XYZ file of C-alpha atoms in Angstrom:
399
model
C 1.594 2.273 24.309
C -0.302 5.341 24.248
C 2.144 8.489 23.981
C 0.926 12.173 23.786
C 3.526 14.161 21.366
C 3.434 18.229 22.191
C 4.980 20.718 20.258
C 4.341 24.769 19.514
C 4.230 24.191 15.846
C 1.282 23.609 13.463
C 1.054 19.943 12.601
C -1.547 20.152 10.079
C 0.745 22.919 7.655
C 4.149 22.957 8.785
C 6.432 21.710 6.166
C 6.785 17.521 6.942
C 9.918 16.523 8.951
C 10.370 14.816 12.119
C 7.438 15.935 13.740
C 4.928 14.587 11.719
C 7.266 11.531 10.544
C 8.532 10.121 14.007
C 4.701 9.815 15.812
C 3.231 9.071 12.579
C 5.716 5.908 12.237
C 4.816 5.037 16.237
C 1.384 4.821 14.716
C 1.909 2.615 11.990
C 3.969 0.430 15.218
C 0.763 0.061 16.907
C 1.243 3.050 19.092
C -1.978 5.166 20.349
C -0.751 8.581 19.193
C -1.927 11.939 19.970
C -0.399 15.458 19.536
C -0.999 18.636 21.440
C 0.311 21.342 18.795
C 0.375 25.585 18.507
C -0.850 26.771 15.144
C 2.083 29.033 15.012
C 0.734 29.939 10.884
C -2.381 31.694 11.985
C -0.952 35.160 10.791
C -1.114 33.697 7.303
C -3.798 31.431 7.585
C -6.202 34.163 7.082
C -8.471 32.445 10.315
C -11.361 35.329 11.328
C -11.622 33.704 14.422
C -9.738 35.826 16.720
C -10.630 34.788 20.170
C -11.420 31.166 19.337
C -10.724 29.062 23.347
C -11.853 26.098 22.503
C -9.347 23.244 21.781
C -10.084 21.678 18.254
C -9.806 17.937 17.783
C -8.523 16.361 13.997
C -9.037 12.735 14.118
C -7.177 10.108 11.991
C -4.760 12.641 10.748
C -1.797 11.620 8.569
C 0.628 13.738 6.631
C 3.866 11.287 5.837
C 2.096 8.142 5.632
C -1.273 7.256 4.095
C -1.107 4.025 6.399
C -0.667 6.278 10.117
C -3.201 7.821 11.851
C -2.626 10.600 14.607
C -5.668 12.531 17.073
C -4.564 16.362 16.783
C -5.440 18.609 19.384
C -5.542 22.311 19.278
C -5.935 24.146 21.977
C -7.734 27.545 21.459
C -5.978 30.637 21.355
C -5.883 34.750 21.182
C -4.899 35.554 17.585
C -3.098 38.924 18.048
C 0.806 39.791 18.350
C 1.778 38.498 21.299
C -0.773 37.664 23.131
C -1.560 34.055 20.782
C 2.039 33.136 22.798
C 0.608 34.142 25.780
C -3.207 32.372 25.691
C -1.580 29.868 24.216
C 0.944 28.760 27.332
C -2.566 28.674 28.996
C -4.760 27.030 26.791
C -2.268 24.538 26.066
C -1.193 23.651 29.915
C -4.839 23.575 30.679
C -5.290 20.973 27.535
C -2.607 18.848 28.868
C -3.500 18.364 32.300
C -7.400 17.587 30.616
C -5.950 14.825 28.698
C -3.418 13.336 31.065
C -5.981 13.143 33.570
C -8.360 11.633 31.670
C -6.701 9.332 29.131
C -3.411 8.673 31.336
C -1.234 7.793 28.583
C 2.135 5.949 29.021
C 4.296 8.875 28.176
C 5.022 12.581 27.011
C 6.905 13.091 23.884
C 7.880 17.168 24.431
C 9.271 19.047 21.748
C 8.397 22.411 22.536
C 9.770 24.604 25.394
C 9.052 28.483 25.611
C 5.246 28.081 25.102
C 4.504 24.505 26.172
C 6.978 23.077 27.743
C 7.198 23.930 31.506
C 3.630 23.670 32.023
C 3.523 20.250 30.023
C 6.149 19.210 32.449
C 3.982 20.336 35.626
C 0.990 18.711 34.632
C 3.045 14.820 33.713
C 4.400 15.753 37.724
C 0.912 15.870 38.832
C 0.097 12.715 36.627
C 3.106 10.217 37.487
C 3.745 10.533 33.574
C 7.333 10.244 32.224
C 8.523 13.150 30.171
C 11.140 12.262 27.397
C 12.206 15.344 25.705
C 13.360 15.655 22.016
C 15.789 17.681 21.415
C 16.451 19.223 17.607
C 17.374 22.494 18.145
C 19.062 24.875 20.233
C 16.072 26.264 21.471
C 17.340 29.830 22.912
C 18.528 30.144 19.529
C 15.181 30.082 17.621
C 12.928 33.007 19.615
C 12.198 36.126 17.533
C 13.689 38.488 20.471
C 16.814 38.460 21.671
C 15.566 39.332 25.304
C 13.860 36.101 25.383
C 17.014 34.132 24.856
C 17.843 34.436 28.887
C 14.561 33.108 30.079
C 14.865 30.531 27.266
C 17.925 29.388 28.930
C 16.621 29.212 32.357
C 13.261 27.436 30.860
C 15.894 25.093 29.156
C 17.693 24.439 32.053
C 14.779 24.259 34.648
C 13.132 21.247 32.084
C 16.383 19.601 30.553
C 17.473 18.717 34.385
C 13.612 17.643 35.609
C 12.569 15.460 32.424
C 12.920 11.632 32.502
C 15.210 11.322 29.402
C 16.515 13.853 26.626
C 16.804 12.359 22.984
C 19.649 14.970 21.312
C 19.474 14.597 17.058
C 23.349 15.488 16.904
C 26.446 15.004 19.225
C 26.547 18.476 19.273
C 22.979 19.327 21.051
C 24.377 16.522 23.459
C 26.914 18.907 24.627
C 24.718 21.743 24.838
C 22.382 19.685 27.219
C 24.943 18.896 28.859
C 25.972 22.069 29.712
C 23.598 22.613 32.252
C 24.187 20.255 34.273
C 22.237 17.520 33.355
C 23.970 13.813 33.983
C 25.023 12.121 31.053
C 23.257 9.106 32.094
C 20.092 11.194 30.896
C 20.854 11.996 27.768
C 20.795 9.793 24.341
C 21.816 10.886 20.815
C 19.388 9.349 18.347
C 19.838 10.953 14.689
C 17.255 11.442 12.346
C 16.504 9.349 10.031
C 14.755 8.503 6.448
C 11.637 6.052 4.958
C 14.251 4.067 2.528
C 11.185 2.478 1.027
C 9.502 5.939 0.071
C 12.825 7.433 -0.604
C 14.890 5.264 -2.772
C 16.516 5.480 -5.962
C 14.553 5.499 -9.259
C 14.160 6.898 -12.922
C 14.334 10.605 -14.153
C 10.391 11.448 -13.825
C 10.239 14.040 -17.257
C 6.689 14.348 -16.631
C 7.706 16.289 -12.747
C 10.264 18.282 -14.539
C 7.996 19.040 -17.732
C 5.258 21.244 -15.320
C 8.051 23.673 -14.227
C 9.650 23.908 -18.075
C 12.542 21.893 -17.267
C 13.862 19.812 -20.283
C 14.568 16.575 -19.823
C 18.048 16.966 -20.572
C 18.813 19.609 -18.306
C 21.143 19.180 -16.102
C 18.705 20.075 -12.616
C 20.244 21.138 -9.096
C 17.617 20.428 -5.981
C 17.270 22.760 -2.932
C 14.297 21.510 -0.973
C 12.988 22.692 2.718
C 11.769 25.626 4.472
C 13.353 29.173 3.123
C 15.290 30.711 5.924
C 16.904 33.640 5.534
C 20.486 31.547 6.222
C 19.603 28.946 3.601
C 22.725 30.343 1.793
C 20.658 30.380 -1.873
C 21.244 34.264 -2.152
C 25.346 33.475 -2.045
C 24.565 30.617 -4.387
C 22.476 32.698 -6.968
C 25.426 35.223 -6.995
C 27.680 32.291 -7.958
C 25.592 30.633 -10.205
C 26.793 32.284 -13.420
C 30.058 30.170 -12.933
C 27.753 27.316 -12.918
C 26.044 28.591 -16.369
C 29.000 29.506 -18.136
C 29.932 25.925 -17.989
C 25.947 24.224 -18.269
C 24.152 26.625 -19.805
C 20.845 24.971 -19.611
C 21.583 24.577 -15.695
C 18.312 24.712 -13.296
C 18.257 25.174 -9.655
C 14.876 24.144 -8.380
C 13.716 25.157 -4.821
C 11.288 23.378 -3.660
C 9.543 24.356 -0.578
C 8.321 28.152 1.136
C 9.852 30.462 3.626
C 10.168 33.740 5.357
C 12.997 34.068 2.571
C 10.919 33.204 -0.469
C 10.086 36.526 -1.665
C 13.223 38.348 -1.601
C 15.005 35.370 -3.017
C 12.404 35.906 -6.244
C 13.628 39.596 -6.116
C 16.924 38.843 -5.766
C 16.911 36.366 -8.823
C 15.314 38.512 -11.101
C 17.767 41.505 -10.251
C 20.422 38.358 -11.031
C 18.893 37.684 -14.486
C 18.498 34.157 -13.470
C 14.697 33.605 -13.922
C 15.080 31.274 -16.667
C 17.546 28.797 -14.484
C 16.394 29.732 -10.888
C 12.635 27.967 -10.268
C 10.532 28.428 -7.231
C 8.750 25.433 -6.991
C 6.481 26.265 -3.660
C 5.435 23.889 -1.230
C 5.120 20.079 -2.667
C 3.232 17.122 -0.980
C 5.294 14.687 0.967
C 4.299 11.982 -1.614
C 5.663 13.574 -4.360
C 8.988 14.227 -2.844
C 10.946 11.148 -3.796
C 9.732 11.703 -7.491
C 11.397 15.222 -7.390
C 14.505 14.289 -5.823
C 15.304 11.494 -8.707
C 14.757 13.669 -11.407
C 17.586 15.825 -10.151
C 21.714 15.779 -10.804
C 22.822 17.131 -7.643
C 21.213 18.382 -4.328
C 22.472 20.863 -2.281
C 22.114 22.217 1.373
C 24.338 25.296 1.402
C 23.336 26.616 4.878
C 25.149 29.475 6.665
C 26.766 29.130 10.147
C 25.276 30.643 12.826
C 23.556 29.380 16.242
C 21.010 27.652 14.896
C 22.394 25.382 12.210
C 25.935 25.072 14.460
C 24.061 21.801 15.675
C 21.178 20.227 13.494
C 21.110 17.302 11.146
C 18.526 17.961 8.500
C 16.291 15.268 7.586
C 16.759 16.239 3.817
C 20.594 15.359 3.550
C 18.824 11.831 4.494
C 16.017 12.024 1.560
C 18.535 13.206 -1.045
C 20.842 10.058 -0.129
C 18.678 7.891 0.270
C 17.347 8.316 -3.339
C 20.704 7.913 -4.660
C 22.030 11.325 -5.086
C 25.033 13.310 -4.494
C 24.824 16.052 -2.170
C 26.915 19.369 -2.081
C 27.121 20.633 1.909
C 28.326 23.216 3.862
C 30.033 21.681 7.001
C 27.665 22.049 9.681
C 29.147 20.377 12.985
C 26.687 18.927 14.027
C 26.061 16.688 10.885
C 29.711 15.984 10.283
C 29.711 13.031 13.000
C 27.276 10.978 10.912
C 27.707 12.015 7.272
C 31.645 12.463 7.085
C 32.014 12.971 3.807
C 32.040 11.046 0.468
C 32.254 7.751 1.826
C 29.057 8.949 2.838
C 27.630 10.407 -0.585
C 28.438 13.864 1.129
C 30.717 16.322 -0.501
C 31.776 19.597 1.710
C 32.585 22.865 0.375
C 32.545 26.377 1.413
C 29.925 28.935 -0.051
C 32.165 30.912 -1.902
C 33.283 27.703 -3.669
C 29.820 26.210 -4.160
C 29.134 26.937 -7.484
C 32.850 25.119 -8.712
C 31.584 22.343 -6.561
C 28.098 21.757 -8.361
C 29.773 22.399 -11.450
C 32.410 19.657 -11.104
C 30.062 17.430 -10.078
C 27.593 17.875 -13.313
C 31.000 17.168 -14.872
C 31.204 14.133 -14.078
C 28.608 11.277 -13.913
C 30.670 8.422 -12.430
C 31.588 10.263 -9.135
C 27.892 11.067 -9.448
C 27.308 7.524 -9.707
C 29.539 6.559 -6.811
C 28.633 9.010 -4.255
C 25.323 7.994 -4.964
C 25.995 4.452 -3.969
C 27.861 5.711 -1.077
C 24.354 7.737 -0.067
C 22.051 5.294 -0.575
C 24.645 2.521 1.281
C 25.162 4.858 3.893
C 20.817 5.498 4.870
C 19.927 1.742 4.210
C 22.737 0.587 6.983
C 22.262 2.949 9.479
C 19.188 5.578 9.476
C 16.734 3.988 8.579
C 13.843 5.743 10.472
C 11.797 2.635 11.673
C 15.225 1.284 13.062
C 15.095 5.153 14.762
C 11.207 4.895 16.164
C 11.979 1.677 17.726
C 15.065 3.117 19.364
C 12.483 5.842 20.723
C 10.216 3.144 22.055
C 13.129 1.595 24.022
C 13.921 4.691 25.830
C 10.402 5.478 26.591
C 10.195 2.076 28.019
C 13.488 2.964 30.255
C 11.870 5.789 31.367
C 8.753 4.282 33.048
């Protein structure tokens, strides 16, 4: 099939997770694959070109797998406050109708809503092309301003209740679909998922831990993804002395760049923790795996609030699937498919996370069998070529 992916992120930088993984595996399944993306970095990407229209095309692009191959488009845009958002709804509406009507592919894979999405819709009306949207986030929850969340709601409800077919990550995004209106016969939970091949368990790599002065004895806890400000990794440096009292030679690495980044670096300093705390920055996808064995225990210690209420992180699904335990905060809308230790998971408050990490580097069996439980748990059910297929099946529905 040939299946046109849009989204208002940058495909090209954004930090890899289902985005690039789920149409790059369609690729690799034969699929003719193209995405329609926003270059939503070009504040830092230091691009003169302010008033650049002209839609840029990136052919054979991968970023997961060496083996996929994906056709970019980006349409052109205004690069000043505000008005990028703004030429960008137009540019990229006017993209998608070019393509639709002159490639006609078999289906729209939507991500995005407040900047593509209603004119992507539109234009697959004109076309006679089904619209399946994806659905990973509560999207009124992620716009910088809270006087955009009401017209994010109506946009959400207008497009949620006019596609063919919503694909919810979690249970919980379900119920927010659901609660406008849209019948349940339209909507499909299909979880994220994880490459078990790429990510599977393996030896302690001293050479990965070597370049950021980590001995190879060391006992090493792993925080890896973007660095949002409700990461939780300022209320787990203030906790991490309990951790060192008890494994001195204790390292947290963070691996990956955010909005957070720099005042977590401030923050660790003022801690004294700049011998145990290391920023690792932004790692290739391919190196990921490596990282992730040479660690004791990973963590995801995310705050509460409207936005992580529903996901199901793609990382809990790496660190498992590599054979590692993971220390959680309870989000709902991963509890449903990672319970608990059964599942290689263990849950624990913030204020308790540091106990929780250090009980864990206490003991190596329970390390041992949670890490069966992980790996047991990813091969079974989420694995993601078992997901992409699932895709296919309701894109097929759909036509």
């Amino acid at each position: 099939m040939k299946i046109l992916v849009v989204h208002e992120v940058n495909y090209l930088k954004k930090i890899i997770y289902e985005f690039q993984i789920l149409p790059e595996i369609l690729s690799m399944l034969g699929h003719d694959v193209t995405v329609i993306d926003y270059d939503d970095s070009w504040k830092t990407a230091g691009n003169g070109d302010r008033s650049g229209l002209r839609t840029r095309i990136h052919v054979s692009v991968h970023r997961a797998y060496a083996g996929a191959s994906v056709t970019v488009r980006r349409p052109g845009m205004i690069r000043l406050p505000v008005l990028s958002r703004v030429s960008a709804a137009i540019t990229s509406g006017i993209e998608t109708y070019r393509f639709l009507r002159s490639q006609s592919p078999d289906a729209i894979l939507l991500y995005g809503l407040p900047t593509v999405g209603v004119q992507t819709y539109l234009a697959a009306q004109k076309f006679g092309v089904p619209v399946i949207f994806r659905s990973i986030d509560v999207l009124n929850q992620l716009v910088p301003w809270r006087a955009l969340v009401p017209p994010t709601r109506l946009m959400e409800r207008y497009i949620y209740n006019r596609v063919n077919a919503v694909a919810t990550v979690t249970l919980h995004l379900k119920k927010h679909i659901l609660s406008y209106g849209v019948p349940e016969s339209r909507v499909r939970v299909l979880p994220s998922g994880v490459d078990t091949t790429m990510f599977s368990p393996g030896p302690r790599n001293t050479a990965v831990l070597e370049k950021w002065g980590i001995g190879a004895a060391d006992p090493v806890i792993l925080f890896m993804g973007t660095i949002y400000t409700f990461s939780g990794l300022d209320r787990v440096f203030s906790e991490f002395p309990r951790v060192l009292a008890r494994h001195p030679a204790a390292k947290l690495l963070i691996v990956g760049c955010g909005d957070d980044e720099e005042r977590l670096k401030t923050l660790a300093a003022q801690l004294g923790l700049t011998r145990n705390v290391i920023f690792g920055g932004l790692q290739s996808y391919a190196d990921l795996p490596g990282i992730i064995r040479s660690c004791d225990v990973c963590i995801n210690p995310f705050e509460l609030n409207g936005i992580t209420n529903d996901i199901l992180p793609t990382k809990l699904f790496q660190y498992l699937a590599c054979g590692k335990p993971v220390v959680a905060t309870e989000l709902p809308g991963t509890l449903p498919f990672l319970t608990g230790e059964q599942h290689g998971m263990i849950y624990c408050p913030l204020e308790s996370f540091a106990d929780c990490i250090a009980d864990l580097l206490d003991d190596s069996q329970r390390r041992e069998r949670l890490g069966r439980s992980g790996i047991q748990t990813t091969t079974s059910k989420y694995e993601w070529t078992r997901i992409a297929e699932q895709m296919i099946s309701l894109i097929q529905e759909s036509r």
